[in-house]
């Protein structure tokens, strides 16, 4: 385990330290030589719920070695279609069997009668707050656990009565759910919509953070960034993570990489960067335990 695993634990966090998104390309290397700097793994449960055989056994072996968190793709929490309780029951069984430490989803919608395979922004209105919060409470009731909502990247600002940040705070408060902080998405949206990322970060529902994502994105234009998870993390995004640690202390942080996946050794370089920054801020705050 990394040095951050030997630091003082904060009970409200479901995991500790630095994490890595589990992708099929990485399974062999992770099983053969489990890296000590990775403290937890994340999967999209939709990609694994019905998987058995050798791949299912591989996941089981990894979930026995590492704490597992799940980050969903298809809940469509902001959508108009009824929630799929059969899926939720399958999901609950999966989370229980693998002793998942957390389940989070995107504060967005991805379909109505069909799947859009994209994350669409929700109009920032009071009516939408009540709609989304009620659906989150229903999911928490079925899963019998608190879930987390992630701030998402957007490319067109929906018409509404409040800002994205006001909407986020209102939803998690009314739903009484957790918050899945995505550092890169704040930065991407700050460029795409012209706001100050640090001012946004200063007003997030920090007391509800479960864990955070950090990732790379694509620079389409000076005023347009695309959240691809296919590039290395940019220096300005690392700086925003430092700002978050400065404001709120160290929280579990996971590296997302979904495309253009390099060899594991290269990914671990960025995981090491998370560990290094966590340790530095823990030292600054005097939280390192001998």
CSV table of C-alpha atoms in Angstrom, one decimal:
chain,number,residue,atom,x,y,z
A,1,UNK,CA,0.0,0.0,0.0
A,2,UNK,CA,1.1,3.6,-0.6
A,3,UNK,CA,2.4,5.9,2.1
A,4,UNK,CA,-1.0,7.6,2.2
A,5,UNK,CA,-2.6,4.4,3.4
A,6,UNK,CA,-0.6,4.7,6.6
A,7,UNK,CA,-1.9,8.2,7.3
A,8,UNK,CA,-4.7,9.1,9.7
A,9,UNK,CA,-8.0,7.8,8.2
A,10,UNK,CA,-11.1,10.0,8.0
A,11,UNK,CA,-14.1,7.8,8.8
A,12,UNK,CA,-16.5,9.5,6.3
A,13,UNK,CA,-14.4,8.4,3.3
A,14,UNK,CA,-15.2,5.0,2.0
A,15,UNK,CA,-11.6,4.4,0.7
A,16,UNK,CA,-8.2,6.1,1.3
A,17,UNK,CA,-5.3,7.2,-0.8
A,18,UNK,CA,-4.9,7.0,-4.6
A,19,UNK,CA,-7.0,4.9,-7.0
A,20,UNK,CA,-7.0,3.8,-10.6
A,21,UNK,CA,-9.9,3.1,-12.9
A,22,UNK,CA,-9.9,-0.6,-13.8
A,23,UNK,CA,-9.9,-1.3,-17.6
A,24,UNK,CA,-9.8,-4.7,-19.3
A,25,UNK,CA,-6.4,-3.9,-20.8
A,26,UNK,CA,-4.9,-3.5,-17.3
A,27,UNK,CA,-6.3,-6.7,-15.7
A,28,UNK,CA,-3.4,-9.0,-16.5
A,29,UNK,CA,-0.7,-6.6,-15.3
A,30,UNK,CA,-2.6,-5.7,-12.1
A,31,UNK,CA,-3.1,-9.4,-11.2
A,32,UNK,CA,0.5,-10.5,-12.0
A,33,UNK,CA,2.2,-7.6,-10.2
A,34,UNK,CA,-0.2,-5.6,-8.0
A,35,UNK,CA,1.2,-2.1,-7.7
A,36,UNK,CA,1.7,-0.9,-4.1
A,37,UNK,CA,0.9,2.7,-4.9
A,38,UNK,CA,-2.7,1.9,-5.9
A,39,UNK,CA,-5.0,1.9,-2.9
A,40,UNK,CA,-8.3,1.2,-4.6
A,41,UNK,CA,-9.9,0.4,-7.9
A,42,UNK,CA,-13.0,1.7,-9.7
A,43,UNK,CA,-15.2,0.0,-12.2
A,44,UNK,CA,-18.4,0.8,-14.2
A,45,UNK,CA,-20.8,-1.9,-12.8
A,46,UNK,CA,-22.8,-2.1,-16.0
A,47,UNK,CA,-19.7,-3.6,-17.7
A,48,UNK,CA,-19.4,-6.4,-15.1
A,49,UNK,CA,-22.8,-7.3,-13.7
A,50,UNK,CA,-23.5,-10.1,-16.1
A,51,UNK,CA,-19.9,-11.1,-16.6
A,52,UNK,CA,-18.8,-14.6,-15.5
A,53,UNK,CA,-16.1,-17.1,-16.5
A,54,UNK,CA,-12.5,-16.1,-16.5
A,55,UNK,CA,-13.2,-12.4,-16.6
A,56,UNK,CA,-15.6,-12.6,-13.7
A,57,UNK,CA,-13.0,-14.6,-11.7
A,58,UNK,CA,-10.4,-12.0,-12.5
A,59,UNK,CA,-12.6,-9.2,-11.1
A,60,UNK,CA,-13.2,-11.3,-8.0
A,61,UNK,CA,-9.5,-11.8,-7.4
A,62,UNK,CA,-8.9,-8.0,-7.8
A,63,UNK,CA,-11.8,-7.0,-5.6
A,64,UNK,CA,-10.3,-9.3,-2.9
A,65,UNK,CA,-6.9,-7.5,-3.2
A,66,UNK,CA,-8.1,-3.9,-3.5
A,67,UNK,CA,-11.1,-2.0,-2.1
A,68,UNK,CA,-13.6,-1.5,-5.0
A,69,UNK,CA,-15.7,1.5,-5.8
A,70,UNK,CA,-18.3,1.6,-8.6
A,71,UNK,CA,-19.0,4.5,-10.9
A,72,UNK,CA,-22.2,4.0,-13.0
A,73,UNK,CA,-22.9,5.0,-16.6
A,74,UNK,CA,-26.6,4.4,-17.3
A,75,UNK,CA,-28.7,5.4,-14.3
A,76,UNK,CA,-29.9,8.5,-16.1
A,77,UNK,CA,-30.8,10.1,-12.8
A,78,UNK,CA,-32.0,13.3,-14.4
A,79,UNK,CA,-34.0,11.7,-17.1
A,80,UNK,CA,-37.8,11.6,-17.6
A,81,UNK,CA,-38.1,7.8,-17.9
A,82,UNK,CA,-39.0,5.7,-14.8
A,83,UNK,CA,-36.0,4.3,-13.0
A,84,UNK,CA,-35.3,0.6,-13.7
A,85,UNK,CA,-35.8,-1.2,-10.4
A,86,UNK,CA,-34.8,-4.6,-11.9
A,87,UNK,CA,-31.5,-3.0,-12.8
A,88,UNK,CA,-31.2,-1.5,-9.4
A,89,UNK,CA,-31.8,-4.9,-7.7
A,90,UNK,CA,-29.1,-6.5,-9.9
A,91,UNK,CA,-26.8,-3.6,-9.0
A,92,UNK,CA,-27.5,-4.0,-5.3
A,93,UNK,CA,-26.6,-7.7,-5.5
A,94,UNK,CA,-23.4,-6.9,-7.4
A,95,UNK,CA,-22.3,-4.2,-4.9
A,96,UNK,CA,-23.0,-6.5,-2.0
A,97,UNK,CA,-21.2,-9.5,-3.6
A,98,UNK,CA,-18.0,-7.4,-4.2
A,99,UNK,CA,-18.3,-5.4,-1.0
A,100,UNK,CA,-18.1,-2.2,-3.0
A,101,UNK,CA,-17.2,0.7,-0.8
A,102,UNK,CA,-19.1,3.3,-2.8
A,103,UNK,CA,-21.5,3.7,-5.7
A,104,UNK,CA,-21.6,7.0,-7.6
A,105,UNK,CA,-23.3,8.3,-10.8
A,106,UNK,CA,-23.4,11.3,-13.0
A,107,UNK,CA,-25.6,14.3,-12.2
A,108,UNK,CA,-27.0,14.2,-15.8
A,109,UNK,CA,-29.3,12.1,-17.9
A,110,UNK,CA,-28.4,9.7,-20.8
A,111,UNK,CA,-31.7,8.6,-22.3
A,112,UNK,CA,-35.5,8.4,-22.2
A,113,UNK,CA,-36.9,5.3,-24.0
A,114,UNK,CA,-33.4,4.5,-25.2
A,115,UNK,CA,-29.8,5.0,-24.3
A,116,UNK,CA,-28.0,8.0,-25.7
A,117,UNK,CA,-24.5,6.9,-24.8
A,118,UNK,CA,-23.7,10.4,-23.7
A,119,UNK,CA,-24.2,12.5,-20.6
A,120,UNK,CA,-26.7,15.3,-21.2
A,121,UNK,CA,-27.0,18.4,-18.9
A,122,UNK,CA,-30.1,18.8,-16.7
A,123,UNK,CA,-31.9,22.2,-16.8
A,124,UNK,CA,-30.9,24.1,-13.7
A,125,UNK,CA,-34.4,24.7,-12.3
A,126,UNK,CA,-36.1,24.2,-8.9
A,127,UNK,CA,-38.4,21.7,-10.5
A,128,UNK,CA,-35.5,19.7,-11.8
A,129,UNK,CA,-33.9,19.8,-8.3
A,130,UNK,CA,-37.0,18.1,-6.8
A,131,UNK,CA,-37.2,15.6,-9.7
A,132,UNK,CA,-33.6,14.5,-9.4
A,133,UNK,CA,-33.5,14.5,-5.6
A,134,UNK,CA,-36.6,12.3,-5.5
A,135,UNK,CA,-35.0,9.8,-7.9
A,136,UNK,CA,-31.8,9.8,-5.9
A,137,UNK,CA,-33.7,9.0,-2.7
A,138,UNK,CA,-35.5,6.2,-4.5
A,139,UNK,CA,-32.2,4.7,-5.7
A,140,UNK,CA,-30.7,4.9,-2.2
A,141,UNK,CA,-33.8,3.2,-0.7
A,142,UNK,CA,-33.5,0.3,-3.2
A,143,UNK,CA,-29.7,-0.1,-2.9
A,144,UNK,CA,-30.0,0.4,0.9
A,145,UNK,CA,-26.9,2.7,0.9
A,146,UNK,CA,-26.0,6.3,0.3
A,147,UNK,CA,-24.8,7.1,-3.2
A,148,UNK,CA,-22.8,9.9,-4.7
A,149,UNK,CA,-23.5,12.3,-7.5
A,150,UNK,CA,-20.6,13.6,-9.8
A,151,UNK,CA,-20.4,17.0,-11.3
A,152,UNK,CA,-20.3,16.5,-15.1
A,153,UNK,CA,-18.6,18.3,-18.0
A,154,UNK,CA,-20.9,20.1,-20.4
A,155,UNK,CA,-20.6,21.9,-23.7
A,156,UNK,CA,-23.8,23.9,-23.9
A,157,UNK,CA,-25.3,25.5,-20.8
A,158,UNK,CA,-29.0,24.6,-20.4
A,159,UNK,CA,-31.5,27.4,-19.7
A,160,UNK,CA,-32.3,27.6,-16.0
A,161,UNK,CA,-33.0,29.6,-12.9
A,162,UNK,CA,-29.7,28.9,-11.1
A,163,UNK,CA,-26.0,28.2,-11.8
A,164,UNK,CA,-24.5,24.7,-12.1
A,165,UNK,CA,-23.0,25.0,-8.7
A,166,UNK,CA,-26.3,26.2,-7.1
A,167,UNK,CA,-28.0,23.3,-8.7
A,168,UNK,CA,-25.4,20.8,-7.5
A,169,UNK,CA,-25.6,22.0,-4.0
A,170,UNK,CA,-29.4,22.0,-4.0
A,171,UNK,CA,-29.7,18.5,-5.3
A,172,UNK,CA,-27.2,16.8,-2.9
A,173,UNK,CA,-28.8,18.7,0.0
A,174,UNK,CA,-32.4,17.7,-0.8
A,175,UNK,CA,-31.4,14.1,-1.7
A,176,UNK,CA,-29.1,13.8,1.3
A,177,UNK,CA,-26.6,12.0,-0.9
A,178,UNK,CA,-22.8,12.0,-1.2
A,179,UNK,CA,-20.8,14.1,-3.7
A,180,UNK,CA,-18.3,12.6,-6.2
A,181,UNK,CA,-15.9,15.5,-7.0
A,182,UNK,CA,-14.5,15.5,-10.5
A,183,UNK,CA,-11.6,18.0,-10.6
A,184,UNK,CA,-11.1,17.9,-14.4
A,185,UNK,CA,-14.8,18.5,-15.0
A,186,UNK,CA,-14.7,21.7,-13.0
A,187,UNK,CA,-11.7,22.9,-15.1
A,188,UNK,CA,-13.3,21.9,-18.4
A,189,UNK,CA,-16.5,23.7,-17.6
A,190,UNK,CA,-14.7,26.8,-16.4
A,191,UNK,CA,-13.1,27.1,-19.9
A,192,UNK,CA,-16.3,26.1,-21.8
A,193,UNK,CA,-18.6,28.4,-19.8
A,194,UNK,CA,-16.2,31.2,-18.7
A,195,UNK,CA,-16.2,31.0,-14.9
A,196,UNK,CA,-13.5,30.9,-12.3
A,197,UNK,CA,-12.7,27.2,-11.4
A,198,UNK,CA,-11.3,28.2,-8.0
A,199,UNK,CA,-14.4,30.1,-7.1
A,200,UNK,CA,-16.5,27.1,-8.0
A,201,UNK,CA,-14.3,24.8,-6.0
A,202,UNK,CA,-14.6,27.0,-3.0
A,203,UNK,CA,-18.4,26.5,-2.8
A,204,UNK,CA,-18.7,22.8,-3.5
A,205,UNK,CA,-20.5,20.6,-0.9
A,206,UNK,CA,-17.1,19.5,0.4
A,207,UNK,CA,-18.5,17.8,3.6
A,208,UNK,CA,-20.2,15.3,1.3
A,209,UNK,CA,-17.2,14.3,-0.8
A,210,UNK,CA,-16.8,10.5,-1.1
A,211,UNK,CA,-13.8,10.5,-3.4
A,212,UNK,CA,-12.5,12.5,-6.4
A,213,UNK,CA,-11.6,11.9,-10.1
A,214,UNK,CA,-8.7,13.5,-11.9
A,215,UNK,CA,-8.3,13.0,-15.7
A,216,UNK,CA,-6.9,14.4,-18.9
A,217,UNK,CA,-8.9,16.2,-21.5
A,218,UNK,CA,-8.5,17.5,-25.1
A,219,UNK,CA,-8.0,21.1,-26.0
A,220,UNK,CA,-10.2,21.7,-29.1
A,221,UNK,CA,-9.9,25.5,-29.0
A,222,UNK,CA,-8.7,28.1,-26.5
A,223,UNK,CA,-12.3,28.3,-25.2
A,224,UNK,CA,-13.4,24.7,-25.8
A,225,UNK,CA,-12.1,21.6,-23.9
A,226,UNK,CA,-13.5,18.1,-24.4
A,227,UNK,CA,-13.5,15.7,-21.4
A,228,UNK,CA,-12.0,12.7,-23.2
A,229,UNK,CA,-10.2,10.9,-20.4
A,230,UNK,CA,-7.7,10.0,-23.2
A,231,UNK,CA,-4.8,12.2,-22.4
A,232,UNK,CA,-2.4,12.9,-19.6
A,233,UNK,CA,-3.6,15.2,-16.8
A,234,UNK,CA,-2.6,18.8,-17.6
A,235,UNK,CA,-0.6,20.9,-15.1
A,236,UNK,CA,-3.5,23.3,-14.5
A,237,UNK,CA,-5.7,20.4,-13.5
A,238,UNK,CA,-3.1,19.2,-11.1
A,239,UNK,CA,-2.9,22.7,-9.7
A,240,UNK,CA,-6.7,22.7,-9.1
A,241,UNK,CA,-6.3,19.4,-7.2
A,242,UNK,CA,-3.7,21.1,-5.0
A,243,UNK,CA,-6.2,23.9,-4.5
A,244,UNK,CA,-8.8,21.4,-3.4
A,245,UNK,CA,-6.4,19.7,-0.9
A,246,UNK,CA,-5.5,23.2,0.4
A,247,UNK,CA,-9.2,24.0,1.0
A,248,UNK,CA,-10.5,20.7,2.3
A,249,UNK,CA,-7.6,18.5,3.3
A,250,UNK,CA,-6.7,15.3,1.5
A,251,UNK,CA,-9.4,13.1,0.2
A,252,UNK,CA,-9.3,9.8,-1.9
A,253,UNK,CA,-8.4,10.6,-5.5
A,254,UNK,CA,-8.6,8.3,-8.5
A,255,UNK,CA,-7.0,8.6,-12.0
A,256,UNK,CA,-9.4,8.1,-14.8
A,257,UNK,CA,-8.2,6.9,-18.2
A,258,UNK,CA,-10.7,5.5,-20.7
A,259,UNK,CA,-9.0,5.9,-24.1
A,260,UNK,CA,-5.5,5.8,-25.6
A,261,UNK,CA,-4.6,3.7,-22.5
A,262,UNK,CA,-0.8,3.5,-22.2
A,263,UNK,CA,1.1,0.7,-20.5
A,264,UNK,CA,0.4,0.3,-16.8
A,265,UNK,CA,3.8,1.7,-15.8
A,266,UNK,CA,3.0,5.0,-17.5
A,267,UNK,CA,-0.4,5.2,-15.7
A,268,UNK,CA,1.3,4.5,-12.4
A,269,UNK,CA,3.4,7.6,-13.0
A,270,UNK,CA,0.3,9.7,-12.7
A,271,UNK,CA,-1.0,7.7,-9.7
A,272,UNK,CA,2.4,8.4,-8.1
A,273,UNK,CA,1.8,12.1,-8.7
A,274,UNK,CA,-1.5,11.8,-6.8
A,275,UNK,CA,0.3,10.1,-3.9
A,276,UNK,CA,3.1,12.7,-3.9
A,277,UNK,CA,0.6,15.6,-3.7
A,278,UNK,CA,-1.5,13.9,-1.0
A,279,UNK,CA,1.6,13.2,1.1
A,280,UNK,CA,2.8,16.8,0.7
A,281,UNK,CA,-0.5,18.2,1.9
A,282,UNK,CA,-0.8,15.7,4.7
A,283,UNK,CA,2.7,16.8,5.9
A,284,UNK,CA,1.7,20.5,5.6
A,285,UNK,CA,-1.3,19.7,7.8
A,286,UNK,CA,0.7,17.6,10.2
A,287,UNK,CA,-1.5,14.5,9.5
A,288,UNK,CA,1.3,12.0,8.8
A,289,UNK,CA,1.3,9.1,11.3
A,290,UNK,CA,4.6,7.6,12.1
